[in-house]
């Protein structure tokens, strides 16, 4: 964690760099979306860029990089359940629809 | 934080808007006990209709109002549904959770870790008052046009979305208020869970490592994580349903609904009714472990204390509870086997469901093994705690046929489910909560509860719990659906009506059996026998504080020297070694 | 008892490396992850299995969205700068940055409400138009409420709450740090909302 | 007959016994576990009560047996899961009757609070439906006109009464008009939620006709003391009870019980009669669906195969079923 005065001073420059990166990535997302690619690729690219941006915010602005493992465990837990919550309903729904198609 | 409560606070500050975890704990406990009794009363009314379908409710039938009964005092079908939905909601969210977590957790946990208070005292107060607001909302919903929510505690759309709405097009109707109340209750639990986790992790006194924590604290810690991560999805779902009701969106409304011959095209369509079920059960399955884990924690404390020996396999217990907590997030769709699930998903969820039963078996086994070579004292808390074990066993074991998707085809949504979960929550959790009340009462009030009244409470309660819920398992196996206003409508229901009558009488007798407890509770609080600091000769830290503990809890901050259950240590002078006494002091 | 006596109100706990407030805030954020997770789940389910309008049929203006993204990113920077300034014991700079953050977020809200919500509603596009707009209004609305909450907290620390700086600068800085964590999270959510609603 | 009312109702489905077996094995397993632990528990309470064992032992008891017990639990659960539940579920969920088995395909459309049974007719094709055509009394599922869709011409819709032939695979496409219902026939070991916006397939095969089922479900009932009063009323009304056998023949077997019959029975001093339900196979709604949930009852009528054909030949002409309860909602 950036706690000593010196470290804080140093990280200020870092923040500005991250800021620049975020700005550029935003522009890249917008540009990428106007490319003529398939929906799947488009979704992938957009979410990939968003994930990079999100990671930047979390690691630098939120100082996640300097935190201890306790916090990581909590967040990993939340992230895992997050994925589960997102994936299972969709998978289950697809399976049901498949079942219906099979018969009708 | 301001220091305005260092000097003597006034009455309101001290007893109403207090930030002291002990006062808040007692507030939670008393409020939730009242809600428990209220929720039980709703059920005693319903049980009349179940036993004697179509007969006017005696005594109070005329008083219940137009939304519940007809002119003759007969419970209306929609009234029955409203009472059922509110019974479930009140028991779970306003009764058991606030008592087990808000009451016991708040009062006992900080004492057991030697903390002066919770990490965020004002947040703690806020949790309580948000809970009260949620409770008031739920109660108020009985009086709005159309009456209280009547789509079950599960509130499945589309039923819940169209419920009451056309009932004069009131926005402020039972289901809407139910949703708002739920949002408040969820918020309260979220605030509470953050507070609990920080307190347990950060505020332990010196020497109290994680593996020296009393089992109860572990149970509270895992419970808090369940609340923290499982509740938000229901909050989201609640918002979505509110939008469906208020703005005619169609998150849960498929295209082409026709209700009573009217095409409901105010909804755009395209929504999924199953989405709600996913979000609801993502909460509600972990929620059922929220109902049981604190109870297991209480049982652990009382069994260790009254067997006079360490809990068997303390570490195993801790690992099991943590594993149970984790697994409880990956079984939710076992409530949805019959929503059209295919084989892959069903295999996944029935497998996880079988896996989750293992830690429960391990925990129960450990508790049972703790009895071996013990020296069992049969005081009132211990009686309740012991009765918990076989009762929870029945409840848990009957979960297995539900957990296999094939047998669930026959048992789903029958009284077998009702029997299953009441065995875990009523003769299970409620007995554990009673045990906890008898156990910690001397700490809270400085007085003991009457043993005679305790026995008068215990024996009939145990008996009638079984008279109520045992028959439900049979009725369910016979194929009778739950939530039926009149089961004799069906051949199979009519055949087993006798069991239903018996179950109802059990419920009313159970109601009567609570009288000794209520008397005991209030009488002993003011006039019970004075109790010493450590009446049960227990080892954990709460017994090191005076009874009742003063503001700030401990005269001097205790230091912990050993694990939580050092009973009957060979060669020791006494048969218990409190955590806070150094070896030098003990010899 | 006064909470000053509570352990770890200021000094980090040796195991977690955080003081109480920060740990609590992170836990709260974990629950927020689940809150938005549920909504994203709803979005995906509706999109993949319902009558969900295709991207071409929706009329969100990605330029406004991009502008708002930019505003929020900037506000995240000013927020972290505000914290750094307080940490470096430069309260006036810190205050300035905090005011900037407030300004940027209010700008975000104004754009969101005036040029998006009201504009859409004016054209008869409301939550019940289609499931797309339902989930759009719901998620961005909830996000907007989070922004509003953040603004209120910041205003509190700038105006009545600033007294704490004089009494206990360390505690004040900690609170700004917590506010910042929350703020970056809200920004992070928007980073995902933007492509999901405006671009895909 | 009394003994059976503790346990599952009679099974009349071809593969229903597979579910019954799982439930039975599980309960035996549960009972053994409960009894073994219960005996141990009781023994401990007596043997280690404070007065009999004043000092407890600090060391943990050795727990080889309990470890073994836990392993046994895991093994048995795994066997039941893999050996029984998963295959049975696969039958119920992924093995629909194939065309060569000539299944009878029927749509069932649930609504508050009735079951609409939509038969495709001899052509085996369902006519189109549209929600806006729904008329609760005349066209409950919103079938289009035969001029628009010729498939519709021979379709037949029956409300709350579901005729099927015995020994033939039935494929039901289940859906709902309004809220979620659940199509449950306990005797057939069938249950499936009916979800609006989805048409979920289920299948089953009955091995007994309604009449045969009636025989199985015959039970002795105590005749009330007088022919008046609520008990007597209920005695007569419930489930249109049918006397199949009466001890001295004062009421012939096979008649539907009326107040007159009851008087005769009482006059003849008969205290107990064997009764069977007129419609033994109920369709229940198993999902809370509103105030009429409790009376969302359908009747399954299971014919011999020939009788079914004969019934269907007439069905379009003759209204076969009037419910004794009025259809209010
Ligand atoms: C505290 C609450 C609680 C607990 C602990 C449980 C525990 C379990 N539950 Fe239950 N359940 C509910 C509350 C609970 N449940 C509720 C409220 C519902 C219904 C909601 C609704 O629809 O309204 C429900 C519904 C429910 C369903 C859905 C049924 C349906 O709708 O069709 C299923 C299905 O899998 C299920 C399974 C299980 C399983 C496998 C366990 C397992 O965790 C159990 C494991 C325990 C054991 C296996 C016991 C071990 C015993 C021994 C070792 C013997 C010891 C012997 C002696 C002492 C004598 N439960
Ligand atoms: C924690 C949860 C909980 C608890 C404890 C209970 C407890 C009880 N429940 Fe409940 N029940 C549910 C949760 C719970 N229930 C749920 C979720 C449903 C499903 C709802 C739905 O269908 O949507 C349900 C449904 C349900 C039904 C089925 C209705 C139907 O399907 O139509 C029935 C039927 O009898 C029933 C009965 C009872 C009874 C007799 C008790 C008794 O055991 C009650 C015992 C209570 C006490 C003994 C009170 C003790 C308190 C005091 C004595 C207070 C003293 C006060 C002071 C000292 C201040 N319940
Ligand atoms: Cu239809 Cu219950
Ligand atoms: Cu569950």
PDB file of N, CA and C and ligand atoms in Angstrom, chain B residues 285 288 331 334-335, ligand 4:
ATOM      1  N   UNK B 285     -31.159 -20.248  -0.989  1.00  0.00           N
ATOM      2  CA  UNK B 285     -30.505 -21.429  -0.449  1.00  0.00           C
ATOM      3  C   UNK B 285     -29.456 -21.088   0.592  1.00  0.00           C
ATOM      4  N   UNK B 288     -31.013 -20.489   3.920  1.00  0.00           N
ATOM      5  CA  UNK B 288     -31.419 -21.544   4.836  1.00  0.00           C
ATOM      6  C   UNK B 288     -30.247 -21.982   5.704  1.00  0.00           C
ATOM      7  N   UNK B 331     -25.723 -24.825  -4.900  1.00  0.00           N
ATOM      8  CA  UNK B 331     -26.767 -25.849  -4.950  1.00  0.00           C
ATOM      9  C   UNK B 331     -28.136 -25.265  -5.248  1.00  0.00           C
ATOM     10  N   UNK B 334     -31.424 -26.747  -6.897  1.00  0.00           N
ATOM     11  CA  UNK B 334     -32.172 -27.937  -6.496  1.00  0.00           C
ATOM     12  C   UNK B 334     -33.606 -27.572  -6.092  1.00  0.00           C
ATOM     13  N   UNK B 335     -33.870 -26.289  -6.008  1.00  0.00           N
ATOM     14  CA  UNK B 335     -35.259 -25.858  -5.812  1.00  0.00           C
ATOM     15  C   UNK B 335     -35.983 -25.722  -7.144  1.00  0.00           C
TER      16      UNK B 335
HETATM   17 CU1  LIG E   4     -31.921 -25.411  -0.817  1.00  0.00          CU
END
